[in-house]
């Protein structure tokens, strides 16, 4: 395949795609990626929205003949690449495509567990019973076992944990459904594929256990990381350790089930009673320490005036061993034994609180749950040693990798000081398509008057655009208050993060006139709503990380120890990248139009606001709402 001719005007891509327009930036990006795939090395590419970055790396991959792992930050993009972009290149463009889609095993239905569940459907959350008929029908029809095929399932569906293919319940080749297992099939497909499309969570989960437990992914020496701005966060999660009180309760419940199958007691059997008592004794002092704290707190060792839990851990350790004993020598129960020992090892690691370069946290969450964590302060050296140093070629791309035109922050965070870099500007006409409205006279976010003024601005903006808005918040608390306020007004259909799966919420938003979607966290990233359904994006505050969070605090401390400026070197760049992501939800195609609004006055009142503004695309900036309204009215006239 002649790659240059494929991208050129009148070439293969234009011939296959009726709406294709030649984009020099896309071709430039493809040329750079082709060079790296051939000669090796690392390349960072900030590719503005609309550059066509997916084809800019897929076509060089296909031309190279190399096996490549393509890893995305979100499952949405993962599905788009596999179900839309690669089929297009195969069916419309006529290219030879060999590809496989792999997700984390928690995304797949376990045939064996679901069969057991249907015989005895024990439901922890009674309201979830209504999903059983849907799951039963889907289980008979699915060709992949991927829960993404069932959009109506909420993301936090509790019963899914009872029927999915999670590792801690899997018996592997000893399972009677092993040959028909969706995971078995997808692993075999991956071994034969040139392109394996995964997400960052699966990639780093595999990397974290690759040497000790064998690989999930096939062997590779070349990786494309799309949505690479999320790498730091995901790598931190998998190079660390997280354990929770709920994991121990789940272990206790499964121990009871195994005991009951053997004729034992249905309550407390299999060591479950002792396990629960010992877990309660360990977590009670932690809950007491957290009783007046919000968010994640430092989990310091006794040597630094932290909780001394040696006696409680001795009791819990013995209780976990007791739960594992019945599984010894019983093939069907090997998974419980392995799971118990893995959980014990994880707890011991976190409770020791002594690994250099790690910070330890404790957090109360949900219905009495406590989460303990260990996280590396700096993932750069870990990534360099375990990943980048072993690769032939690596490409990292996203619409948001640079701060003020520089890649220095990202290079340092990921341990790639010598990586090549390039910026491919978006082909969008930002000055014509959108306006950035920064309202005058907004109170500071910490002032009591901020919320009332923010809601006044939001109401007025919703009137201008007739809904059709994303309202993005930096905290769940702020989202909840805004939801209550707008629900009382009862003027626009509201869709709120947490009320259903992300895919279902987005589909409902797209198809409902005048809709307003309220989101935080994941809705800042990887969400595409092109067209008239979205005409307004409002962000309440600059997305600075909470400085009291143990990991953020530890990174701040380390920079200070090295005589650096943590606000300028870490906190501001992180917030800049997040703000670029959030505002980037509006313009997803050349036909998109609308208003962008940041309600936080610090963009204009603080010196660091200039860094934020200098990192954004060249939107026209207005301070008066009437100007924003006039801009929008003119857009309507133009269309």
Coordinates of C-alpha atoms in Angstrom, one line a residue:
X1 CA 0.0 0.0 0.0
X2 CA 1.3 3.5 -1.0
X3 CA 0.6 5.4 2.2
X4 CA 1.2 8.8 0.7
X5 CA -1.2 8.1 -2.2
X6 CA -3.8 6.8 0.2
X7 CA -4.0 10.2 2.1
X8 CA -3.4 12.4 -1.0
X9 CA -6.3 14.3 -2.7
X10 CA -8.1 11.9 -4.9
X11 CA -6.4 9.0 -3.1
X12 CA -7.7 5.8 -1.5
X13 CA -9.2 7.5 1.6
X14 CA -11.1 10.2 -0.4
X15 CA -12.3 7.6 -2.9
X16 CA -13.7 5.5 -0.1
X17 CA -15.3 8.3 2.0
X18 CA -17.8 10.6 0.4
X19 CA -17.3 13.4 3.0
X20 CA -13.5 13.1 3.2
X21 CA -11.4 16.3 3.0
X22 CA -7.6 16.2 2.6
X23 CA -6.0 17.3 5.8
X24 CA -2.2 18.0 5.6
X25 CA -1.9 17.6 9.3
X26 CA -3.2 14.1 9.2
X27 CA -0.8 13.2 6.4
X28 CA 2.1 14.7 8.3
X29 CA 1.1 12.8 11.5
X30 CA 0.9 9.5 9.5
X31 CA 4.4 10.1 8.0
X32 CA 5.9 10.7 11.4
X33 CA 4.3 7.5 12.8
X34 CA 5.4 5.5 9.9
X35 CA 9.0 6.6 10.5
X36 CA 8.8 5.6 14.2
X37 CA 7.2 2.2 13.4
X38 CA 10.1 1.5 11.0
X39 CA 13.1 2.9 12.8
X40 CA 11.9 2.7 16.4
X41 CA 11.7 5.2 19.2
X42 CA 9.0 7.2 21.0
X43 CA 6.8 9.9 19.6
X44 CA 4.2 12.2 21.2
X45 CA 1.6 13.8 19.0
X46 CA -1.0 16.3 20.1
X47 CA -3.6 16.0 17.4
X48 CA -6.4 18.6 17.7
X49 CA -10.0 17.4 17.3
X50 CA -10.9 16.8 13.7
X51 CA -7.4 15.9 12.5
X52 CA -8.3 12.3 11.8
X53 CA -5.7 10.9 14.2
X54 CA -7.2 7.4 14.2
X55 CA -6.6 6.8 10.5
X56 CA -3.3 8.6 10.9
X57 CA -2.0 5.7 12.9
X58 CA -4.1 2.8 11.7
X59 CA -3.0 3.1 8.1
X60 CA 0.8 3.2 8.9
X61 CA 0.2 0.2 11.2
X62 CA -1.5 -1.8 8.4
X63 CA 1.3 -0.8 5.9
X64 CA 4.1 -1.8 8.4
X65 CA 3.0 -5.4 8.8
X66 CA 4.0 -5.2 12.4
X67 CA 1.8 -6.6 15.3
X68 CA 0.7 -3.5 17.2
X69 CA -1.3 -3.0 20.4
X70 CA -3.6 0.0 20.1
X71 CA -4.6 1.1 23.6
X72 CA -7.3 3.7 24.3
X73 CA -8.3 5.6 27.4
X74 CA -12.0 4.9 27.1
X75 CA -14.1 1.9 26.0
X76 CA -16.1 4.3 23.7
X77 CA -13.1 5.0 21.5
X78 CA -12.1 1.3 21.7
X79 CA -15.4 0.3 20.3
X80 CA -15.3 3.0 17.7
X81 CA -12.0 1.9 16.4
X82 CA -12.9 -1.8 16.2
X83 CA -16.6 -1.5 15.2
X84 CA -16.4 1.6 12.9
X85 CA -12.9 2.6 11.8
X86 CA -11.3 -0.7 11.1
X87 CA -14.4 -2.1 9.2
X88 CA -14.4 1.1 7.1
X89 CA -10.8 0.5 6.1
X90 CA -11.6 -3.1 5.3
X91 CA -15.0 -2.9 3.6
X92 CA -14.9 0.6 2.0
X93 CA -11.2 1.2 1.5
X94 CA -10.4 -2.4 0.6
X95 CA -7.4 -2.8 2.9
X96 CA -6.4 -6.2 4.4
X97 CA -7.3 -5.8 8.1
X98 CA -6.6 -8.4 10.8
X99 CA -7.8 -7.1 14.2
X100 CA -9.1 -8.2 17.5
X101 CA -10.9 -6.4 20.3
X102 CA -9.9 -7.2 23.9
X103 CA -11.4 -5.7 27.1
X104 CA -10.8 -6.4 30.8
X105 CA -12.2 -9.7 31.8
X106 CA -14.8 -8.0 34.1
X107 CA -16.5 -6.8 30.9
X108 CA -17.3 -10.4 29.8
X109 CA -20.1 -12.7 30.8
X110 CA -19.0 -15.9 32.5
X111 CA -21.0 -18.8 31.0
X112 CA -20.5 -21.0 34.0
X113 CA -21.3 -18.4 36.7
X114 CA -24.3 -17.2 34.8
X115 CA -25.6 -20.8 34.5
X116 CA -25.3 -21.2 38.3
X117 CA -26.9 -17.8 38.8
X118 CA -30.0 -18.7 36.7
X119 CA -30.5 -21.8 38.8
X120 CA -30.3 -19.9 42.0
X121 CA -30.5 -16.1 41.4
X122 CA -29.4 -14.6 44.7
X123 CA -29.9 -10.8 44.4
X124 CA -28.1 -8.4 46.8
X125 CA -29.9 -5.3 45.5
X126 CA -33.6 -6.2 45.1
X127 CA -34.3 -3.5 42.5
X128 CA -31.8 -5.1 40.1
X129 CA -34.0 -8.2 39.7
X130 CA -35.7 -6.5 36.7
X131 CA -32.4 -6.9 34.7
X132 CA -32.4 -10.7 34.9
X133 CA -34.7 -11.3 31.9
X134 CA -32.6 -8.9 29.8
X135 CA -29.4 -10.7 30.7
X136 CA -30.9 -14.1 30.1
X137 CA -32.1 -13.2 26.6
X138 CA -28.8 -11.5 25.8
X139 CA -26.7 -14.5 27.1
X140 CA -28.4 -16.8 24.5
X141 CA -27.8 -14.4 21.6
X142 CA -24.5 -12.7 22.2
X143 CA -21.6 -13.4 19.9
X144 CA -18.9 -11.8 22.1
X145 CA -20.1 -11.9 25.7
X146 CA -19.2 -8.2 26.0
X147 CA -21.6 -6.3 28.3
X148 CA -21.3 -3.2 26.1
X149 CA -23.9 -4.9 23.9
X150 CA -26.5 -4.3 26.6
X151 CA -26.7 -0.5 26.8
X152 CA -29.5 -0.4 29.4
X153 CA -27.3 -2.0 32.1
X154 CA -26.2 0.6 34.6
X155 CA -22.4 1.0 34.9
X156 CA -22.6 0.2 38.7
X157 CA -24.9 -2.8 38.4
X158 CA -24.1 -4.9 41.4
X159 CA -25.4 -8.3 40.1
X160 CA -22.9 -8.1 37.2
X161 CA -20.2 -8.9 39.6
X162 CA -22.0 -12.2 40.3
X163 CA -22.0 -13.3 36.6
X164 CA -18.9 -11.7 35.0
X165 CA -15.6 -13.4 34.2
X166 CA -13.5 -11.7 36.9
X167 CA -10.2 -13.2 37.6
X168 CA -10.7 -14.0 41.3
X169 CA -13.5 -16.5 40.5
X170 CA -12.1 -18.1 37.4
X171 CA -10.9 -21.7 37.4
X172 CA -9.3 -21.4 34.0
X173 CA -8.9 -24.6 32.0
X174 CA -10.6 -26.6 34.7
X175 CA -13.9 -24.9 34.1
X176 CA -16.4 -27.0 32.2
X177 CA -17.2 -24.0 29.9
X178 CA -13.5 -23.3 29.2
X179 CA -13.6 -24.1 25.4
X180 CA -16.8 -22.0 24.9
X181 CA -15.6 -19.2 27.3
X182 CA -15.6 -15.7 25.7
X183 CA -12.2 -15.0 27.2
X184 CA -10.7 -18.2 25.7
X185 CA -12.0 -17.3 22.3
X186 CA -10.8 -13.7 22.4
X187 CA -7.3 -14.7 23.6
X188 CA -7.0 -17.1 20.6
X189 CA -8.2 -14.5 18.2
X190 CA -5.6 -12.0 19.6
X191 CA -2.7 -14.4 19.0
X192 CA -3.6 -14.3 15.2
X193 CA -4.3 -10.6 14.8
X194 CA -2.0 -7.9 13.6
X195 CA -3.9 -5.2 15.5
X196 CA -5.1 -5.8 19.0
X197 CA -7.4 -3.0 20.3
X198 CA -7.4 -2.8 24.1
X199 CA -7.9 -0.1 26.7
X200 CA -5.4 1.4 29.1
X201 CA -6.9 -0.5 32.1
X202 CA -6.4 -3.9 30.4
X203 CA -3.0 -2.9 29.1
X204 CA -1.6 -2.0 32.5
X205 CA -3.4 -4.8 34.3
X206 CA -1.6 -7.2 32.0
X207 CA 1.7 -5.3 32.4
X208 CA 1.4 -5.4 36.2
X209 CA 1.1 -9.2 36.3
X210 CA 2.8 -10.2 33.1
X211 CA 6.0 -11.6 34.5
X212 CA 4.6 -13.3 37.6
X213 CA 1.4 -14.8 36.3
X214 CA 1.7 -15.0 32.5
X215 CA 0.3 -12.7 29.9
X216 CA -3.3 -11.9 28.8
X217 CA -2.1 -9.9 25.7
X218 CA -0.1 -11.6 23.0
X219 CA 3.6 -10.7 22.8
X220 CA 4.3 -7.2 21.4
X221 CA 7.1 -4.6 20.9
X222 CA 5.0 -1.8 19.4
X223 CA 2.2 0.2 21.1
X224 CA 0.0 3.1 20.1
X225 CA -1.5 4.9 23.1
X226 CA -4.5 6.9 22.1
X227 CA -6.1 9.2 24.7
X228 CA -2.6 9.2 26.1
X229 CA -3.4 12.0 28.6
X230 CA -4.9 9.3 30.8
X231 CA -1.7 7.2 31.0
X232 CA -0.4 8.7 34.2
X233 CA -3.6 8.1 36.1
X234 CA -4.1 4.5 34.9
X235 CA -0.5 3.5 35.4
X236 CA -0.6 4.8 38.9
X237 CA -3.6 2.7 39.7
X238 CA -2.0 -0.6 38.4
X239 CA 1.5 -0.1 39.7
X240 CA -0.1 0.4 43.1
X241 CA -2.5 -1.6 45.2
X242 CA -6.1 -1.2 46.3
X243 CA -8.1 -3.3 48.8
X244 CA -11.5 -2.8 50.4
X245 CA -13.8 -4.0 53.1
X246 CA -16.3 -5.0 50.4
X247 CA -13.7 -7.4 48.9
X248 CA -13.6 -9.2 52.2
X249 CA -17.4 -9.4 52.5
X250 CA -17.5 -10.8 49.0
X251 CA -15.0 -13.4 50.0
X252 CA -17.1 -14.3 53.0
X253 CA -20.2 -14.7 50.9
X254 CA -18.5 -17.0 48.5
X255 CA -17.1 -19.0 51.3
X256 CA -20.6 -19.5 52.6
X257 CA -21.9 -20.6 49.2
X258 CA -19.1 -23.2 48.9
X259 CA -19.8 -24.4 52.4
X260 CA -23.6 -24.7 51.7
X261 CA -22.9 -26.8 48.6
X262 CA -21.0 -29.3 50.8
X263 CA -23.9 -29.5 53.3
X264 CA -22.5 -26.9 55.7
X265 CA -24.3 -23.9 57.2
X266 CA -25.6 -21.3 54.8
X267 CA -24.8 -18.5 57.2
X268 CA -21.2 -18.1 58.5
X269 CA -20.0 -21.4 57.1
X270 CA -16.6 -21.9 55.5
X271 CA -14.9 -19.6 57.9
X272 CA -17.1 -16.7 56.8
X273 CA -18.3 -15.8 60.3
X274 CA -14.7 -15.5 61.7
X275 CA -13.7 -13.6 58.6
X276 CA -16.4 -11.0 59.0
X277 CA -15.6 -10.5 62.7
X278 CA -11.9 -10.1 62.1
X279 CA -12.5 -7.7 59.2
X280 CA -14.8 -5.6 61.4
X281 CA -12.1 -5.4 64.1
X282 CA -9.5 -4.3 61.5
X283 CA -11.7 -1.7 59.8
X284 CA -13.4 -0.3 62.9
X285 CA -10.5 1.9 64.0
X286 CA -10.0 3.1 60.4
X287 CA -13.6 4.1 60.2
X288 CA -13.3 5.9 63.5
X289 CA -10.2 7.8 62.2
X290 CA -12.2 8.7 59.0
X291 CA -15.5 9.7 60.8
X292 CA -15.0 13.5 60.4
X293 CA -12.9 13.4 57.2
X294 CA -14.0 13.9 53.7
X295 CA -12.3 12.2 50.8
X296 CA -9.1 10.1 50.8
X297 CA -6.8 10.6 53.8
X298 CA -3.2 9.6 54.6
X299 CA -2.8 6.1 55.9
X300 CA 0.4 6.6 57.9
X301 CA 2.4 3.8 59.6
X302 CA 2.6 3.7 63.4
X303 CA 6.1 5.2 63.2
X304 CA 4.5 8.4 61.9
X305 CA 1.7 8.4 64.4
X306 CA -0.6 6.3 62.3
X307 CA -2.9 3.5 63.4
X308 CA -1.2 0.4 64.8
X309 CA -3.1 -2.5 63.4
X310 CA -0.7 -5.4 64.0
X311 CA -3.0 -7.3 66.4
X312 CA -6.1 -6.8 64.2
X313 CA -4.1 -7.9 61.1
X314 CA -2.9 -11.1 62.8
X315 CA -6.5 -12.0 63.5
X316 CA -7.7 -11.2 60.0
X317 CA -4.7 -13.0 58.4
X318 CA -5.6 -16.2 60.2
X319 CA -9.3 -15.8 59.3
X320 CA -8.4 -15.5 55.6
X321 CA -6.2 -18.7 55.9
X322 CA -9.2 -20.5 57.4
X323 CA -11.4 -19.5 54.4
X324 CA -8.8 -20.7 52.0
X325 CA -8.4 -24.1 53.7
X326 CA -11.6 -25.8 52.4
X327 CA -10.5 -25.0 48.9
X328 CA -7.2 -26.9 49.1
X329 CA -7.2 -30.0 46.8
X330 CA -10.7 -29.3 45.6
X331 CA -10.4 -28.4 41.9
X332 CA -13.7 -26.5 41.7
X333 CA -12.7 -24.3 44.6
X334 CA -9.1 -23.5 43.6
X335 CA -10.3 -20.0 42.6
X336 CA -11.4 -19.3 46.1
X337 CA -8.1 -20.4 47.5
X338 CA -6.1 -18.3 45.0
X339 CA -8.4 -15.3 45.6
X340 CA -8.0 -15.5 49.4
X341 CA -4.2 -15.6 49.2
X342 CA -4.1 -12.8 46.7
X343 CA -6.3 -10.6 48.9
X344 CA -4.2 -11.5 51.9
X345 CA -1.0 -10.5 50.0
X346 CA -2.6 -7.2 48.9
X347 CA -3.8 -6.4 52.5
X348 CA -0.4 -7.1 53.9
X349 CA 1.3 -4.8 51.3
X350 CA -1.0 -1.9 52.1
X351 CA -1.0 -2.4 55.9
X352 CA 2.8 -2.5 56.1
X353 CA 2.9 1.0 54.7
X354 CA 6.7 0.9 54.2
X355 CA 7.5 0.8 50.5
X356 CA 9.8 3.6 49.5
X357 CA 8.4 5.9 46.8
X358 CA 4.8 5.0 47.7
X359 CA 2.0 6.9 49.5
X360 CA -0.7 5.2 51.4
X361 CA -4.4 6.3 51.6
X362 CA -7.6 5.4 53.4
X363 CA -11.1 6.4 52.4
X364 CA -14.7 5.7 53.4
X365 CA -17.0 5.2 50.5
X366 CA -20.6 4.1 50.0
X367 CA -22.4 1.8 52.4
X368 CA -19.8 1.4 55.1
X369 CA -17.0 0.5 52.7
X370 CA -13.4 1.4 53.5
X371 CA -10.8 1.5 50.7
X372 CA -7.1 1.2 51.5
X373 CA -4.5 2.1 48.8
X374 CA -0.8 2.2 48.0
X375 CA 0.2 4.4 45.0
X376 CA 3.6 5.2 43.5
X377 CA 4.4 8.9 43.8
X378 CA 6.2 9.0 40.5
X379 CA 5.3 6.5 37.7
X380 CA 7.9 7.7 35.2
X381 CA 10.8 5.4 36.3
X382 CA 8.4 2.5 36.6
X383 CA 7.1 3.0 33.1
X384 CA 10.5 3.4 31.7
X385 CA 11.9 0.2 33.3
X386 CA 8.9 -2.1 32.8
X387 CA 7.6 -0.8 29.5
X388 CA 9.3 1.9 27.3
X389 CA 12.8 0.5 27.6
X390 CA 11.5 -2.9 26.2
X391 CA 9.6 -1.5 23.2
X392 CA 10.8 -1.1 19.6
X393 CA 8.3 1.8 19.0
X394 CA 5.8 3.7 20.9
X395 CA 3.4 6.5 19.9
X396 CA 1.4 8.5 22.4
X397 CA -1.4 10.7 21.0
X398 CA -4.2 12.8 22.3
X399 CA -5.9 16.2 21.7
X400 CA -4.4 17.3 25.0
X401 CA -0.7 16.6 25.7
X402 CA 0.9 20.1 25.7
X403 CA 0.7 22.9 28.1
X404 CA 1.4 26.3 26.5
X405 CA 2.8 24.5 23.5
X406 CA 5.3 22.5 25.5
X407 CA 5.4 18.7 26.1
X408 CA 7.9 19.0 29.0
X409 CA 5.3 18.2 31.7
X410 CA 4.1 15.1 30.0
X411 CA 7.6 13.9 29.1
X412 CA 8.6 14.1 32.8
X413 CA 5.5 12.5 34.2
X414 CA 5.8 9.5 31.9
X415 CA 9.6 9.1 32.0
X416 CA 10.2 9.8 28.3
X417 CA 12.6 12.8 28.4
X418 CA 13.9 12.1 24.9
X419 CA 10.6 11.4 23.1
X420 CA 10.0 13.3 19.8
X421 CA 7.0 15.5 19.8
X422 CA 4.7 17.3 17.3
X423 CA 1.5 19.3 17.4
X424 CA -1.0 18.8 14.6
X425 CA -3.5 21.7 14.8
X426 CA -7.2 21.1 14.5
X427 CA -8.7 22.0 11.1
X428 CA -11.7 23.5 12.9
X429 CA -12.4 27.3 12.5
X430 CA -12.6 27.9 16.3
X431 CA -13.2 31.7 15.8
X432 CA -16.3 31.0 13.7
X433 CA -17.6 27.9 15.4
X434 CA -17.5 28.8 19.1
X435 CA -17.2 31.6 21.6
X436 CA -15.6 31.4 25.1
X437 CA -17.7 33.2 27.6
X438 CA -16.1 34.2 30.9
X439 CA -18.8 36.0 32.9
X440 CA -17.7 39.2 34.7
X441 CA -18.1 39.7 38.4
X442 CA -18.2 36.0 39.4
X443 CA -17.5 35.3 43.1
X444 CA -14.5 33.2 43.9
X445 CA -15.4 29.4 44.0
X446 CA -15.0 29.3 47.8
X447 CA -17.3 32.2 48.5
X448 CA -20.9 31.3 49.6
X449 CA -22.4 33.4 46.8
X450 CA -20.7 31.3 44.1
X451 CA -23.3 28.6 43.7
X452 CA -26.3 31.0 43.4
X453 CA -24.5 33.1 40.8
X454 CA -23.4 30.0 38.9
X455 CA -26.9 28.7 38.7
X456 CA -28.2 32.1 37.5
X457 CA -25.6 32.0 34.7
X458 CA -26.4 28.4 33.8
X459 CA -30.2 29.2 33.7
X460 CA -29.6 32.2 31.4
X461 CA -27.3 30.2 29.1
X462 CA -29.8 27.3 28.8
X463 CA -32.4 29.8 27.7
X464 CA -30.0 31.1 25.0
X465 CA -29.2 27.6 23.6
X466 CA -32.7 26.1 24.5
X467 CA -31.0 23.4 26.6
X468 CA -28.7 21.1 24.4
X469 CA -26.0 21.4 27.1
X470 CA -23.3 19.6 29.0
X471 CA -22.9 20.9 32.5
X472 CA -19.5 19.6 33.8
X473 CA -18.6 19.7 37.4
X474 CA -15.4 19.2 39.4
X475 CA -17.1 17.3 42.2
X476 CA -20.1 15.0 42.8
X477 CA -21.3 17.4 45.5
X478 CA -21.6 20.3 43.1
X479 CA -23.3 18.1 40.6
X480 CA -25.8 17.0 43.2
X481 CA -26.7 20.5 44.2
X482 CA -27.0 21.6 40.5
X483 CA -29.3 18.6 39.8
X484 CA -31.6 19.5 42.7
X485 CA -31.8 23.1 41.6
X486 CA -32.5 22.4 37.9
X487 CA -35.0 19.6 38.8
X488 CA -37.0 22.1 40.9
X489 CA -37.2 24.4 37.8
X490 CA -38.5 21.6 35.7
X491 CA -37.8 23.4 32.4
X492 CA -35.4 21.0 30.6
X493 CA -35.1 17.2 30.5
X494 CA -32.2 16.3 32.8
X495 CA -29.8 13.4 32.3
X496 CA -27.4 12.9 35.3
X497 CA -24.3 10.8 35.6
X498 CA -25.0 7.7 37.7
X499 CA -28.7 7.4 36.6
X500 CA -27.8 4.8 34.0
X501 CA -24.9 3.6 31.9
X502 CA -22.8 6.2 30.2
X503 CA -23.7 4.9 26.8
X504 CA -27.4 4.9 27.6
X505 CA -27.3 8.4 29.0
X506 CA -25.5 9.8 25.9
X507 CA -28.0 8.1 23.6
X508 CA -30.9 9.5 25.5
X509 CA -29.3 12.9 25.5
X510 CA -28.7 12.9 21.7
X511 CA -32.3 11.9 21.0
X512 CA -34.2 14.1 23.5
X513 CA -35.0 17.7 22.4
X514 CA -33.7 20.5 24.7
X515 CA -31.8 18.0 26.9
X516 CA -29.3 18.9 29.6
X517 CA -26.6 16.4 30.8
X518 CA -24.9 16.8 34.1
X519 CA -21.6 15.0 34.6
X520 CA -18.3 14.8 36.3
X521 CA -15.1 12.7 36.1
X522 CA -15.6 10.5 33.0
X523 CA -17.8 12.9 31.1
X524 CA -14.9 15.3 30.8
X525 CA -13.1 12.7 28.6
X526 CA -13.9 10.8 25.5
X527 CA -17.5 11.8 25.0
X528 CA -18.6 12.7 21.4
X529 CA -22.0 14.4 20.6
X530 CA -21.5 15.9 17.2
X531 CA -24.3 18.0 15.7
X532 CA -27.1 20.3 17.1
X533 CA -27.8 18.1 20.1
X534 CA -24.9 19.8 21.9
X535 CA -24.6 23.6 21.7
X536 CA -23.4 24.6 25.2
X537 CA -20.6 23.3 27.5
X538 CA -20.4 24.9 31.0
X539 CA -17.6 24.1 33.4
X540 CA -18.1 25.2 37.0
X541 CA -14.5 25.5 38.3
X542 CA -10.9 25.1 37.2
X543 CA -10.2 21.4 37.7
X544 CA -7.4 21.5 40.2
X545 CA -6.7 18.3 42.0
X546 CA -7.6 18.4 45.7
X547 CA -4.2 19.3 47.4
X548 CA -5.1 17.3 50.5
X549 CA -5.4 14.0 48.6
X550 CA -2.5 11.8 49.8
X551 CA -1.1 11.2 46.3
X552 CA -1.4 14.8 45.2
X553 CA 0.1 16.0 48.5
X554 CA 3.0 13.5 48.2
X555 CA 3.8 14.7 44.7
X556 CA 3.7 18.3 45.9
X557 CA 6.0 17.4 48.7
X558 CA 8.5 15.7 46.4
X559 CA 8.7 18.7 44.1
X560 CA 9.3 21.0 47.0
X561 CA 12.0 18.6 48.3
X562 CA 13.7 19.1 44.9
X563 CA 13.4 22.9 45.3
X564 CA 10.7 23.1 42.6
X565 CA 7.4 24.9 42.4
X566 CA 4.6 22.3 42.7
X567 CA 1.9 24.7 41.7
X568 CA 3.6 25.7 38.4
X569 CA 5.2 22.3 37.7
X570 CA 2.4 19.9 38.6
X571 CA -0.9 21.3 39.8
X572 CA -1.4 23.9 37.0
X573 CA -0.4 21.7 34.1
X574 CA -2.7 18.9 35.3
X575 CA -5.6 21.3 35.5
X576 CA -4.8 22.8 32.1
X577 CA -5.0 19.4 30.5
X578 CA -8.3 18.6 32.2
X579 CA -9.8 21.9 31.2
X580 CA -8.8 21.4 27.6
X581 CA -10.5 18.0 27.7
X582 CA -13.7 19.4 29.2
X583 CA -14.0 22.2 26.7
X584 CA -13.2 19.9 23.9
X585 CA -16.5 18.2 24.3
X586 CA -18.3 20.9 22.2
X587 CA -16.6 20.9 18.8
X588 CA -16.5 17.4 17.4
X589 CA -17.0 18.2 13.7
X590 CA -16.6 21.1 11.4
X591 CA -20.4 21.7 11.5
X592 CA -20.6 22.0 15.3
X593 CA -21.4 25.4 16.8
X594 CA -22.0 26.8 20.3
X595 CA -20.9 28.5 23.5
X596 CA -18.2 27.5 25.9
X597 CA -18.4 28.8 29.5
X598 CA -16.0 28.6 32.5
X599 CA -17.7 30.1 35.6
X600 CA -14.5 30.2 37.6
X601 CA -13.2 33.9 37.7
X602 CA -9.6 32.8 38.4
X603 CA -9.1 32.5 34.6
X604 CA -9.0 36.3 34.4
X605 CA -8.2 37.3 38.0
X606 CA -5.1 35.2 38.7
X607 CA -1.7 35.3 36.9
X608 CA -1.8 31.6 36.2
X609 CA -5.0 32.1 34.2
X610 CA -2.8 33.2 31.3
X611 CA -1.3 29.7 31.2
X612 CA -4.8 28.2 30.8
X613 CA -5.9 30.6 28.1
X614 CA -2.6 30.3 26.2
X615 CA -3.2 26.5 26.1
X616 CA -6.7 26.7 24.6
X617 CA -7.6 26.8 20.9
X618 CA -8.2 30.4 19.6
X619 CA -11.8 30.8 20.6
X620 CA -13.0 34.5 20.6
X621 CA -13.3 35.5 24.3
X622 CA -16.3 37.6 25.6
X623 CA -17.1 38.8 29.1
X624 CA -20.7 39.9 28.6
X625 CA -23.6 37.4 28.3
X626 CA -25.3 39.5 25.7
X627 CA -22.2 39.1 23.5
X628 CA -22.4 35.4 23.9
X629 CA -26.1 35.4 23.0
X630 CA -25.5 37.6 19.9
X631 CA -22.8 35.2 18.8
X632 CA -25.1 32.3 19.1
X633 CA -28.0 34.0 17.4
X634 CA -25.7 34.8 14.5
X635 CA -24.7 31.1 14.3
X636 CA -28.4 30.2 14.0
X637 CA -28.8 32.7 11.2
X638 CA -25.7 31.3 9.4
X639 CA -27.1 27.8 9.5

